CSV table of C-alpha atoms in Angstrom, one decimal:
chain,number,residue,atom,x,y,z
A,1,UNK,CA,186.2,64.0,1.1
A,2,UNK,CA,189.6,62.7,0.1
A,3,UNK,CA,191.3,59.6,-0.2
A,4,UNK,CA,194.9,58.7,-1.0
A,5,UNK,CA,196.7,55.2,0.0
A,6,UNK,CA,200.2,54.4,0.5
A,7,UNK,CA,202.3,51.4,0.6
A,8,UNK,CA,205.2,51.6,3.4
A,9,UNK,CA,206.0,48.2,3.8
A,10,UNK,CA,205.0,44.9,2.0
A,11,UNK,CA,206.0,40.9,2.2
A,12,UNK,CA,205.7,39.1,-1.3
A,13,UNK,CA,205.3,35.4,0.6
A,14,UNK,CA,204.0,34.5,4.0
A,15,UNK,CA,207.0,32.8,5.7
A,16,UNK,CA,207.3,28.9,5.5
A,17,UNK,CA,206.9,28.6,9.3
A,18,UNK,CA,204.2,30.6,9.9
A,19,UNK,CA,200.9,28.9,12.3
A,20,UNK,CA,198.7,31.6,12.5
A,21,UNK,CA,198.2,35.3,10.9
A,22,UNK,CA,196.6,38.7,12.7
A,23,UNK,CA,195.0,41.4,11.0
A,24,UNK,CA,195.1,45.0,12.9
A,25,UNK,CA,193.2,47.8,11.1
A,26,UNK,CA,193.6,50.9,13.4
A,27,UNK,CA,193.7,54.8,13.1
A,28,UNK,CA,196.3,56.5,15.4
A,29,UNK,CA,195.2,60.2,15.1
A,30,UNK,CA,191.8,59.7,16.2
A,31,UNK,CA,190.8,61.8,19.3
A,32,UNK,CA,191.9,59.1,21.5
A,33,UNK,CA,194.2,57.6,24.4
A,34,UNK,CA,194.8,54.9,22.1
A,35,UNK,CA,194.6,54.4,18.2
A,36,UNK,CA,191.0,53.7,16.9
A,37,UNK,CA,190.8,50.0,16.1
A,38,UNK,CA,188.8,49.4,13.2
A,39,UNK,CA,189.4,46.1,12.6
A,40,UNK,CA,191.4,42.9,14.6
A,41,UNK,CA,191.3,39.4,13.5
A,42,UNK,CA,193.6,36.5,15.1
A,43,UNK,CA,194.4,33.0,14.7
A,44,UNK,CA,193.8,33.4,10.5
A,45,UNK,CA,195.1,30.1,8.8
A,46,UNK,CA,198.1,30.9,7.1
A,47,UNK,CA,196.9,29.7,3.8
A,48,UNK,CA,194.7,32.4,3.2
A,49,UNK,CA,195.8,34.5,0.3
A,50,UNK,CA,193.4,37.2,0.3
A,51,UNK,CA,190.4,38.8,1.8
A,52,UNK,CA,187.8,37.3,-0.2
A,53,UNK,CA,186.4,35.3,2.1
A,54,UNK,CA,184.1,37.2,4.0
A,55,UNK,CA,183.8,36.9,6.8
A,56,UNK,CA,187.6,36.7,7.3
A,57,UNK,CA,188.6,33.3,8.8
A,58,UNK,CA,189.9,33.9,12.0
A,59,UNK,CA,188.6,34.9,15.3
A,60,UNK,CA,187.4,38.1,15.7
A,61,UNK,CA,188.5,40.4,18.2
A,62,UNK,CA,187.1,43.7,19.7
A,63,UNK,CA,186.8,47.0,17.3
A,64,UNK,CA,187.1,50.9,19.5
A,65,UNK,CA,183.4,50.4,19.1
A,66,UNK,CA,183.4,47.5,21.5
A,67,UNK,CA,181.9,44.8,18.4
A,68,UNK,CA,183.0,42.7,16.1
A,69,UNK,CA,183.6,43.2,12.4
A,70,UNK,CA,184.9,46.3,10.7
A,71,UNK,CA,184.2,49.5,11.6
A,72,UNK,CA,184.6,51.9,8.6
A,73,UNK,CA,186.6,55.1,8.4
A,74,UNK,CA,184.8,58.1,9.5
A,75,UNK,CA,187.1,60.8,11.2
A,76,UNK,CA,185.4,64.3,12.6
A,77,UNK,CA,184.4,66.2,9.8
A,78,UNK,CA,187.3,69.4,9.6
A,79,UNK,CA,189.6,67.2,12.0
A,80,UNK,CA,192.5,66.2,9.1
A,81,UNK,CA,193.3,63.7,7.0
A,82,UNK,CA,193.8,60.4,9.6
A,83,UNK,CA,195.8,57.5,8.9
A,84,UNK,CA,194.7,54.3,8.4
A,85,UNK,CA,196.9,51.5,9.1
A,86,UNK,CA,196.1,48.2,8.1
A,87,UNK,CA,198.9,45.8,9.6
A,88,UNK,CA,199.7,41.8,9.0
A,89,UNK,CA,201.7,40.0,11.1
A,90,UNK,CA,203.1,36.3,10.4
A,91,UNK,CA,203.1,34.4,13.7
A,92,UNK,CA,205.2,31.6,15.0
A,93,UNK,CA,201.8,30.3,16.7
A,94,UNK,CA,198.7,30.5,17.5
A,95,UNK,CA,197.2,32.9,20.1
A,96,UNK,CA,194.5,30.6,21.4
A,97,UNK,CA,192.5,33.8,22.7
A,98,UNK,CA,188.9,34.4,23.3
A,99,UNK,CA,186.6,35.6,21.0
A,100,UNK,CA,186.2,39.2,21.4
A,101,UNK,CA,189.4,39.7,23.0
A,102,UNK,CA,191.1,43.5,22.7
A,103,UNK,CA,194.0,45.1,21.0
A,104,UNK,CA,196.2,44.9,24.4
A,105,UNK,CA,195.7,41.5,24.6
A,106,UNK,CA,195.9,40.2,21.7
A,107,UNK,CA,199.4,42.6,21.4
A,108,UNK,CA,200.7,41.0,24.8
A,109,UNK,CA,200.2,37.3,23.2
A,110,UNK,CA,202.1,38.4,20.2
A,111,UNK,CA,205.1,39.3,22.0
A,112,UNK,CA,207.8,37.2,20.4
A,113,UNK,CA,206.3,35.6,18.1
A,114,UNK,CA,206.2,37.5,15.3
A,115,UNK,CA,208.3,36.3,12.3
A,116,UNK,CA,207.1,38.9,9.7
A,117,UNK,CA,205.6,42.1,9.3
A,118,UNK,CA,203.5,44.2,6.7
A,119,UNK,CA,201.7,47.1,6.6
A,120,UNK,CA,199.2,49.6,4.1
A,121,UNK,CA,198.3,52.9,5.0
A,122,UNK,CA,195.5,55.0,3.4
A,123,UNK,CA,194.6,58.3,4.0
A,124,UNK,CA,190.9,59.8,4.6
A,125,UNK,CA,189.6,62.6,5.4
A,126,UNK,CA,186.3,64.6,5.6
A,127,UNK,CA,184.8,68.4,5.2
């Protein structure tokens, strides 16, 4: 088993503007149509500074496993290191969605209002 993690793009300060955050944890080399999505939370208050709170605050979206909550990394044993991308976005409002509501929609009712961007990616992979 191996682990490494990379940052490829971070924001010091959450913009002065922004109403609402999302948090999209997804693996894009998973044997999938779509990237695996480990994690999606929407509507966070934009006065959280970290992830201590637990559970998130937020509304929870669907994980690839069709719940809620995080689904950890566990890629096919002998199928490669995967990448794990664990995005932010700074909104311009809130998305007002469901509960449970998927990746696709919660990407459609981000379309233009995203004011920022960050993203970690780690590295995992099993033998």
């Amino acid at each position: 088993t191996t682990a490494t993690t990379s940052t490829t793009t971070s924001r010091s300060a959450i913009p002065s503007d922004t109403r609402s955050l999302v948090l999209l944890a997804e693996d894009p080399d998973a044997p999938f149509p779509d990237p695996f999505v480990h994690w999606l939370v929407y509507d966070i208050p934009p006065n959280v500074v970290g992830t201590e709170d637990v559970p998130l605050p937020g509304v929870e979206g669907k994980n690839s496993k069709l719940g809620k909550g995080y689904a950890g990394a566990a890629p096919p044993v002998g199928h490669g290191a995967h990448a794990y991308h664990f995005q932010i976005f700074a909104l311009d409002t809130q998305l007002g969605l469901a509960p449970n509501s998927g990746r696709s929609a919660v990407l459609d009712a981000m379309k233009g209002h995203v004011i920022a961007w960050g993203e970690i990616v780690g590295h995992y992979e099993r033998r």
